[in-house]
Each structure stands twice: as C-alpha cells, then as structure tokens.
mmCIF file of N, CA and C in Angstrom:
data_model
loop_
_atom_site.group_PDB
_atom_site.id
_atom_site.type_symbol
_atom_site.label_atom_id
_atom_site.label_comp_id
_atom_site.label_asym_id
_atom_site.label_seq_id
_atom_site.Cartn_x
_atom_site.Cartn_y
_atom_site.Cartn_z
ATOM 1 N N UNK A 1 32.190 -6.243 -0.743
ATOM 2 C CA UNK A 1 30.842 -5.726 -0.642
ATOM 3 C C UNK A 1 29.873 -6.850 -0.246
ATOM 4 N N UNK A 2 30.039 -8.332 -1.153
ATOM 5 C CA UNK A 2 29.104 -9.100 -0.519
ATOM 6 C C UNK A 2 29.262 -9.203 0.663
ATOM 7 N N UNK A 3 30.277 -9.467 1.351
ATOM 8 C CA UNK A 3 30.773 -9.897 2.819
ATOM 9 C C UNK A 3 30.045 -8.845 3.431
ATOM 10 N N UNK A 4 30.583 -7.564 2.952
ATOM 11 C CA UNK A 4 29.625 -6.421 4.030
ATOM 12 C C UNK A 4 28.658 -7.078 3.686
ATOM 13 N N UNK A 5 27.675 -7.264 3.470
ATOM 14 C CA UNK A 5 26.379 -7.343 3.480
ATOM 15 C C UNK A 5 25.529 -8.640 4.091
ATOM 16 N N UNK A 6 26.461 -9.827 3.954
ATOM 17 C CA UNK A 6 25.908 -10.689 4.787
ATOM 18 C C UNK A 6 26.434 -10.792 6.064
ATOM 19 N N UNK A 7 27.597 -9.898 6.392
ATOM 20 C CA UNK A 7 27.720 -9.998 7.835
ATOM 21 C C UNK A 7 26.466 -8.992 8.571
ATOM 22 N N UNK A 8 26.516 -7.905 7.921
ATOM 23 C CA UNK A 8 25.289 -7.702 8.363
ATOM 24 C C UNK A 8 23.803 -7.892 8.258
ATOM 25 N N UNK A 9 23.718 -8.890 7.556
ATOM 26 C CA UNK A 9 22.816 -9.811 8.122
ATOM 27 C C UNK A 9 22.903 -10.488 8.377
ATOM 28 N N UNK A 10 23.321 -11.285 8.594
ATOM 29 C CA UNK A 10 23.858 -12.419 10.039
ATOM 30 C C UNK A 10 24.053 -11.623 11.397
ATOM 31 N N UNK A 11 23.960 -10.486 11.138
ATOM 32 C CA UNK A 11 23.924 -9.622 12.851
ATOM 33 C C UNK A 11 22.676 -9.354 13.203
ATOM 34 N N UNK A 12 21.823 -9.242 12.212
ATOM 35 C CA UNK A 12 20.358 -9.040 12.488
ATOM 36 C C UNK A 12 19.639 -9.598 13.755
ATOM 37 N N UNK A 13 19.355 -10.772 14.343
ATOM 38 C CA UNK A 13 18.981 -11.855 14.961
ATOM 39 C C UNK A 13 19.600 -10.921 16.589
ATOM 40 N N UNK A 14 20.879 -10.260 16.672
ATOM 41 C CA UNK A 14 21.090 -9.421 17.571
ATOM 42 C C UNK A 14 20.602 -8.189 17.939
ATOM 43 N N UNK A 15 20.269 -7.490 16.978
ATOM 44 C CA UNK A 15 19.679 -6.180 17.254
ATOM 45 C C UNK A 15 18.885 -5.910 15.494
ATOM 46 N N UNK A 16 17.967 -6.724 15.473
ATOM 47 C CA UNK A 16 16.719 -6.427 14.395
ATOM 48 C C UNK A 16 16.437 -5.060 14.657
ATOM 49 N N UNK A 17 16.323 -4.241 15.522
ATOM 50 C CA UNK A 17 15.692 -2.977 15.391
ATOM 51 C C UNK A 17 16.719 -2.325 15.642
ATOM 52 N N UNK A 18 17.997 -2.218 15.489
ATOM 53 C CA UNK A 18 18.780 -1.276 15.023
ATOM 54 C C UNK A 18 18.529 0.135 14.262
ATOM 55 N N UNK A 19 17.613 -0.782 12.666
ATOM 56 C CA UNK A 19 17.922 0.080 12.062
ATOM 57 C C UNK A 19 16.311 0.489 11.771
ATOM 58 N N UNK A 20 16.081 1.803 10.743
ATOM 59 C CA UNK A 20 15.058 2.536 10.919
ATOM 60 C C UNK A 20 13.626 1.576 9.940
ATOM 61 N N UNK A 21 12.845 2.137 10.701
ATOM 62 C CA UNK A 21 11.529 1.515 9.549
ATOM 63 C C UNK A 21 11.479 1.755 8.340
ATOM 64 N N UNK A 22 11.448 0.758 7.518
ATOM 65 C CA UNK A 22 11.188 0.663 6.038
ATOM 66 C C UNK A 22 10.507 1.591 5.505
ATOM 67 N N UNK A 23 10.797 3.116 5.255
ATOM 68 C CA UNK A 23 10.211 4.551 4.826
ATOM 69 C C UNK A 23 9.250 3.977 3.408
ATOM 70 N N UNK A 24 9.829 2.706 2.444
ATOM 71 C CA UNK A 24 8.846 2.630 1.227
ATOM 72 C C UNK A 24 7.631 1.701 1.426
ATOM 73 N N UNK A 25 7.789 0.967 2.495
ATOM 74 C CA UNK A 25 6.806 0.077 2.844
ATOM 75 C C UNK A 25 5.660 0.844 3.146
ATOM 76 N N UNK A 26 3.986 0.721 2.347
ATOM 77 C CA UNK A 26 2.954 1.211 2.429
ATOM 78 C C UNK A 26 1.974 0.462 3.770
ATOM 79 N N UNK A 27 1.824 1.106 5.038
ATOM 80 C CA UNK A 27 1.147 0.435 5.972
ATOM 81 C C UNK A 27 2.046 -0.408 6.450
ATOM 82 N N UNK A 28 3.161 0.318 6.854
ATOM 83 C CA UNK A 28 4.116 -0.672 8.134
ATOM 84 C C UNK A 28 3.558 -0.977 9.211
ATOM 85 N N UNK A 29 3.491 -2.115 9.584
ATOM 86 C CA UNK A 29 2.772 -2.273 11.092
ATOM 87 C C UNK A 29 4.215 -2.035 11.895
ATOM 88 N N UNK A 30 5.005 -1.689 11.709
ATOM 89 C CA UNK A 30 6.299 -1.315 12.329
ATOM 90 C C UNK A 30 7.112 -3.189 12.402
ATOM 91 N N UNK A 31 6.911 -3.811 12.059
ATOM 92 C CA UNK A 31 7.663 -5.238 12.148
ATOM 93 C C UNK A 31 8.350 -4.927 10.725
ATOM 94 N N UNK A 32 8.277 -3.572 9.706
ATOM 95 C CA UNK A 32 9.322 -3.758 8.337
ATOM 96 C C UNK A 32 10.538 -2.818 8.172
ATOM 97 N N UNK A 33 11.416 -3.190 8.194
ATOM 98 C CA UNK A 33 12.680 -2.445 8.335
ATOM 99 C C UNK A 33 13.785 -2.541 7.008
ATOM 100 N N UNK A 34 14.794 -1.671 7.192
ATOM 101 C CA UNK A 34 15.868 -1.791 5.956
ATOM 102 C C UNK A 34 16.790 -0.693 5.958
ATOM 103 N N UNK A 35 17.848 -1.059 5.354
ATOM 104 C CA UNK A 35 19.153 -0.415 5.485
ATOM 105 C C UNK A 35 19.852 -0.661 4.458
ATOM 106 N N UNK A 36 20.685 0.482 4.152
ATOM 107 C CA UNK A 36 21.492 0.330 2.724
ATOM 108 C C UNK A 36 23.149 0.134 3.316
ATOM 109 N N UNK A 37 23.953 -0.677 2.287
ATOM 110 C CA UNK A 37 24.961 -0.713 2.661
ATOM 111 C C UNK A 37 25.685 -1.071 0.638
ATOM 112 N N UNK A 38 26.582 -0.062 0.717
ATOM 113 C CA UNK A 38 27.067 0.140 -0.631
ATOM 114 C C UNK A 38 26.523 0.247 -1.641
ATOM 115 N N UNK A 39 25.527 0.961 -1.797
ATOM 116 C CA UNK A 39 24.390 1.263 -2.516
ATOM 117 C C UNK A 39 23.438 0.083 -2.629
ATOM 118 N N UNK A 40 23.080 -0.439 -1.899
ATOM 119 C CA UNK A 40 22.663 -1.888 -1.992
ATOM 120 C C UNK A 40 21.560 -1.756 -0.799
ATOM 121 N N UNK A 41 20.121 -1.820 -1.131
ATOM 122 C CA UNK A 41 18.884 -1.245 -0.044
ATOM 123 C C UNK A 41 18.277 -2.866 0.425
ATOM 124 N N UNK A 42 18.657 -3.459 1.681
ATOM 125 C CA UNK A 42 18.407 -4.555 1.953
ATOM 126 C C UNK A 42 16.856 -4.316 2.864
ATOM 127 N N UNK A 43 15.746 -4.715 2.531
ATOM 128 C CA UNK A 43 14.824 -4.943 3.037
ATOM 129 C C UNK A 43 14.190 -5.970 3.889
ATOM 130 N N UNK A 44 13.829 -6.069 5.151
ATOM 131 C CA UNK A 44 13.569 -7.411 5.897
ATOM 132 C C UNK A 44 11.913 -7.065 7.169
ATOM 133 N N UNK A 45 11.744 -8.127 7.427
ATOM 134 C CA UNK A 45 10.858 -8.262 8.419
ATOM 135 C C UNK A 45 11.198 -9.253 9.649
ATOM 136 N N UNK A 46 10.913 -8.188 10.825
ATOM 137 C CA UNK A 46 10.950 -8.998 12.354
ATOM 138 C C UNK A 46 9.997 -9.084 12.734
ATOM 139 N N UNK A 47 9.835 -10.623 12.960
ATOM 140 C CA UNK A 47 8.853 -11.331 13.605
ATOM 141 C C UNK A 47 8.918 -11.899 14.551
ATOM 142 N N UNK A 48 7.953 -12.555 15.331
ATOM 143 C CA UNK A 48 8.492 -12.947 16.841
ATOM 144 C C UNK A 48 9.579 -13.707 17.185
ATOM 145 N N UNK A 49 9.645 -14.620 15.993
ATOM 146 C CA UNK A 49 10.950 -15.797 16.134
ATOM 147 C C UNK A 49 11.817 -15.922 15.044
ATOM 148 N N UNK A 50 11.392 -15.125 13.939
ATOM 149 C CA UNK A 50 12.346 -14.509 12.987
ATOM 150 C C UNK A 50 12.442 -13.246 12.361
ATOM 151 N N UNK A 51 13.237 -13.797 11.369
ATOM 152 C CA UNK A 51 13.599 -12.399 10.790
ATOM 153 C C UNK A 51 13.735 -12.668 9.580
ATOM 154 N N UNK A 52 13.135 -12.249 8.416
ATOM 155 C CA UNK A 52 12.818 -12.758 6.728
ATOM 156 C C UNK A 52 13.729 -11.097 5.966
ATOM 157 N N UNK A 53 14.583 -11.988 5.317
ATOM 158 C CA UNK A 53 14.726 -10.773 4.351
ATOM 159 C C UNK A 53 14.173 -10.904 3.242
ATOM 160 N N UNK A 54 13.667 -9.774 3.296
ATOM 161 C CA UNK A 54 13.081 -9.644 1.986
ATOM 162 C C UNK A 54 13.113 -9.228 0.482
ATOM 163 N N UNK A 55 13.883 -8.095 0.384
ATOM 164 C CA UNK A 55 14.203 -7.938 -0.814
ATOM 165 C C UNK A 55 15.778 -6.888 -0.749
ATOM 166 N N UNK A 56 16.905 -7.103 -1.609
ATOM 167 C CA UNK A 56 18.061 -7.220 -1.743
ATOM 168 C C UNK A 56 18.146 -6.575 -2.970
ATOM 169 N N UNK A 57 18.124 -4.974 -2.894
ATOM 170 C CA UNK A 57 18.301 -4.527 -4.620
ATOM 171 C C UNK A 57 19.174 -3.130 -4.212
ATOM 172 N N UNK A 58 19.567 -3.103 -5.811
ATOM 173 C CA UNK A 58 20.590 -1.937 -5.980
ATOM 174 C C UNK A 58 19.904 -0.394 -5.749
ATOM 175 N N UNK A 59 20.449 0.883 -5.330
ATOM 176 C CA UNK A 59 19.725 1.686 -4.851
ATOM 177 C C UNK A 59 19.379 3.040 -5.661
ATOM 178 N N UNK A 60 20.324 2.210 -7.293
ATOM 179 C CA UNK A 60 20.283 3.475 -8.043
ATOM 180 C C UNK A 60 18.974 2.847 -9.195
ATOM 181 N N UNK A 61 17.943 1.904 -8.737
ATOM 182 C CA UNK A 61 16.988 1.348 -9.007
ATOM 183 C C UNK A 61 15.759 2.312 -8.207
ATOM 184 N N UNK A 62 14.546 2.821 -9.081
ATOM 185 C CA UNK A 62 13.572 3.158 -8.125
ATOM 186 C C UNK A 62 12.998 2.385 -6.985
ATOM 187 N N UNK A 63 12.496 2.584 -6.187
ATOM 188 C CA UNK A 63 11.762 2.127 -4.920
ATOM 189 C C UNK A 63 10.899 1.169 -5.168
ATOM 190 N N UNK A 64 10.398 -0.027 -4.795
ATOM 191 C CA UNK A 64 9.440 -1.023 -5.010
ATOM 192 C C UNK A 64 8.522 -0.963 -4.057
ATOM 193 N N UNK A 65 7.602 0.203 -3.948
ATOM 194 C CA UNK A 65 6.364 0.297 -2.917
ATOM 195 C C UNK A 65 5.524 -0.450 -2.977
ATOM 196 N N UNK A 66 4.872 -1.113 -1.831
ATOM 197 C CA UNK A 66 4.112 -2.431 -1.381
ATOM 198 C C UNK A 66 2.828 -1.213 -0.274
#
C-alpha cells in the first residue's frame, strides 16, 4: 500500500492534472487536486514549477474542509 502510494506520487510531476479537483477544498482556484488510493485520500497542489502535497489521511476519517 505504501509503495502504491508513493509511486503515485512520484508520477505526479507527469500528469498533475490527471486527476479530479479537490471536491473538499473551499474556493479552489482549480491549482487543488486529490485522489484516493486504498482508502487513503492524498491531497496536493500544482503550481507552476511544482507540485506540494498536501495532506495524506485515511478516508474512513471525516473531510478536513479549508
């Protein structure tokens, strides 16, 4: 499970917008994104020259709206 999860992020940097906009993020300017992988809701931001993850939590945890 860890491995899933940092390979896919280490793929990020290839296709950051893969995946869909961050549905809990309040006032996405559309640069906040996230994807779950084994119940595990990885949250990140693309920016012009990077890419920040941001928060890394379990999915049977409520939502952390910003």
């Amino acid at each position: 499970m860890e491995k899933e999860i940092l390979a896919q992020i280490k793929a990020l940097p290839k296709n950051a917008a893969l995946y869909q906009a961050d549905r809990f993020k309040k006032n996405n300017d559309g640069s906040f994104y996230a994807f779950e992988i084994d119940h595990y809701r990885i949250s990140y931001r693309k920016l012009p020259k990077e890419i920040r993850i941001l928060r890394i939590r379990h999915s049977s945890r409520k939502p952390f709206t910003r």
